[in-house]
Tab-separated table of C-alpha atoms in Angstrom:
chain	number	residue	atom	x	y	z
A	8	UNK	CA	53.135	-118.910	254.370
A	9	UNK	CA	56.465	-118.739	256.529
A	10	UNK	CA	59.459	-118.218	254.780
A	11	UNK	CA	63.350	-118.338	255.680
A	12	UNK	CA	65.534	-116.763	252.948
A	13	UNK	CA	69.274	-116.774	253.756
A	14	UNK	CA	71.723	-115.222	252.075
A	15	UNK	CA	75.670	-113.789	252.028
A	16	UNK	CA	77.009	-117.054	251.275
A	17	UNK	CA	80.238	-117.428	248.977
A	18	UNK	CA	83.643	-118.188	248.905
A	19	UNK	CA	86.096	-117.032	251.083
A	20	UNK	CA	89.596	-117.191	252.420
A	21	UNK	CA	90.834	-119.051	255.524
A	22	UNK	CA	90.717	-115.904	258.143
A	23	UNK	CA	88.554	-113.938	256.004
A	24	UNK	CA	84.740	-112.760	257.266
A	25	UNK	CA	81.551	-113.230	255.692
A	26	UNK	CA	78.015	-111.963	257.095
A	27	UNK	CA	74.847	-114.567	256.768
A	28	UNK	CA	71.226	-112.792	256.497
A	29	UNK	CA	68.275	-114.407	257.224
A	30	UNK	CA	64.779	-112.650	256.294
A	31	UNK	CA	61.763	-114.319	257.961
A	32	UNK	CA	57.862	-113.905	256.852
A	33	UNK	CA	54.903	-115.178	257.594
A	34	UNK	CA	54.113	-114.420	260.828
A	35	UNK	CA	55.246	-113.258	264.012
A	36	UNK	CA	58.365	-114.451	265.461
A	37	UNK	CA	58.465	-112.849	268.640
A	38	UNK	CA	57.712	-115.449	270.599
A	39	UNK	CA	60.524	-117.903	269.138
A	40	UNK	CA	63.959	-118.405	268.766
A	41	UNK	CA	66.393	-118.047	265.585
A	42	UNK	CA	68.811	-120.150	264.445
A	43	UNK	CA	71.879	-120.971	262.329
A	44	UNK	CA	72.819	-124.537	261.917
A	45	UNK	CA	75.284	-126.096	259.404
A	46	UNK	CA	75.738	-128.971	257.649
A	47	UNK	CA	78.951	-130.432	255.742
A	48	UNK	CA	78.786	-133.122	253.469
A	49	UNK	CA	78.188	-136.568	254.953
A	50	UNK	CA	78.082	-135.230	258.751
A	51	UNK	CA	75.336	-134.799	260.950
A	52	UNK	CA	73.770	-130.877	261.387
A	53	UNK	CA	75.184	-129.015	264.183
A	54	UNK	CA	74.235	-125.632	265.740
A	55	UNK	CA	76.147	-122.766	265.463
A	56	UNK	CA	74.215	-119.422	267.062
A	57	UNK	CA	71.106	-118.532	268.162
A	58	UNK	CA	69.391	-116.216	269.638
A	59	UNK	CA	65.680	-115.805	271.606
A	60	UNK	CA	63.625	-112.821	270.986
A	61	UNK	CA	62.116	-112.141	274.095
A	62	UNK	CA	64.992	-111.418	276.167
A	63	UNK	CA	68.116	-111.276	273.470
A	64	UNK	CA	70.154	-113.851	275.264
A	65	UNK	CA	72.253	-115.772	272.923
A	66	UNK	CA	74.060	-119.058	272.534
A	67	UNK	CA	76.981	-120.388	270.532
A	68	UNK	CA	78.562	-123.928	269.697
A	69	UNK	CA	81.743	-124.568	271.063
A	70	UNK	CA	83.690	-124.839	267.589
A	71	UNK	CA	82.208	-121.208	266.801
A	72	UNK	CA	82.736	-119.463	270.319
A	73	UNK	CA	84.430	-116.126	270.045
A	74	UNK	CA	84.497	-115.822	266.129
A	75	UNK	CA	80.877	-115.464	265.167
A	76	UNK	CA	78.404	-113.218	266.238
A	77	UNK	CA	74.554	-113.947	266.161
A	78	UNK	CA	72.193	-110.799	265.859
A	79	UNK	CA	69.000	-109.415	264.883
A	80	UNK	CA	65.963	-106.820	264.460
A	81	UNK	CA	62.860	-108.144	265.618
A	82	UNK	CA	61.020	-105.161	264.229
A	83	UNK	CA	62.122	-106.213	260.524
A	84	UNK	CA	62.463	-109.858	261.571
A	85	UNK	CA	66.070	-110.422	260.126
A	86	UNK	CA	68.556	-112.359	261.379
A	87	UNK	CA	72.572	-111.798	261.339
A	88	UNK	CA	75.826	-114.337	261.598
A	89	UNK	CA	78.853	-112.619	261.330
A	90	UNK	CA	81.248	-115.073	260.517
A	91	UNK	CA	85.159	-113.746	261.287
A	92	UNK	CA	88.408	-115.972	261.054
A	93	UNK	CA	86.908	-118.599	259.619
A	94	UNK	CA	88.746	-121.768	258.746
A	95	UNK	CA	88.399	-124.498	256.147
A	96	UNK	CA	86.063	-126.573	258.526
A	97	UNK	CA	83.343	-124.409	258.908
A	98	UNK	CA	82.792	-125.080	255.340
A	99	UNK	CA	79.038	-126.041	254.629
A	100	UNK	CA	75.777	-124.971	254.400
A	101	UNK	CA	73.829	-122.878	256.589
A	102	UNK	CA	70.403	-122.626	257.601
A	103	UNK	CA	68.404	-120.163	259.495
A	104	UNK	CA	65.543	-121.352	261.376
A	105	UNK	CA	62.846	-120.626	263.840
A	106	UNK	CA	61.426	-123.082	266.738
A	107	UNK	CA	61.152	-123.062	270.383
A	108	UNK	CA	64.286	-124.593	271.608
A	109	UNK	CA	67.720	-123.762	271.104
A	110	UNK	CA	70.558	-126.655	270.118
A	111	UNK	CA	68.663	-129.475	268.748
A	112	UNK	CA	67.368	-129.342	264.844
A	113	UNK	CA	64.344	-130.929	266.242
A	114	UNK	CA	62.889	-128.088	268.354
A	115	UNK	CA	62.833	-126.262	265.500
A	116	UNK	CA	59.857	-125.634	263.492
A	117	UNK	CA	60.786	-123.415	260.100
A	118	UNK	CA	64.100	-124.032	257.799
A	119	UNK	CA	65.398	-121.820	255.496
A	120	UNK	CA	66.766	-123.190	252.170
A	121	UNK	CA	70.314	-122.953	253.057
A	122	UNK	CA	73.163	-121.269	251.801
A	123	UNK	CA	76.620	-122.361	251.001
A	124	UNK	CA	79.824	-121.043	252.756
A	125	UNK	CA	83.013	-122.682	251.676
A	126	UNK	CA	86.276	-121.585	253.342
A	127	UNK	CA	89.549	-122.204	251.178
A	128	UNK	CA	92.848	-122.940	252.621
């Protein structure tokens, strides 16, 4: 059975730092991709990082460019976000997830329950 299981989730202060972890099980993950989206309340879910196994390229969405970082250990399949200046909008939850695209919730295949980051002002 495949499992996602996110965690390092909490409250935090507008320019404070917070790292997400993502443990994944279940099989092998080599061959995909992982990763974070968020969703606030009421909008749609948008892609923040991710990053493909087999050659370690990464990508980021624009309104997360240059203040996280996405990383990993294939070997122990987990997953990092490392969230730095962080501002009241990137309040939400965040999911880790596996699939064979990169951007689009659709290409992607396993979903992690979520956890919640909420940035005060």
């Amino acid at each position: 059975q495949v499992q996602l299981v996110e965690s390092g989730g909490g409250l935090v202060q507008a320019g404070g730092s917070l790292r997400l972890s993502c443990a994944a099980s279940g099989r092998t993950f080599s061959p995909y991709t992982m990763g974070w989206f968020r969703q606030a309340p009421g909008k749609e879910r948008e892609f923040v990082a991710a990053i493909r196994w087999s050659d370690g390229s990464t990508s980021y969405g624009d309104s997360v460019k240059d203040r996280f970082t996405i990383s990993g250990v294939n070997a122990k399949n987990m997953v990092y976000l490392q969230m730095n200046n962080l501002k009241p909008e990137d309040t939400a939850v965040y999911y880790c997830a596996a699939g064979r695209g990169v951007r689009r919730p659709g290409d992607y295949d396993y979903w992690g329950q979520g956890t919640q980051v909420t940035v005060s002002s």
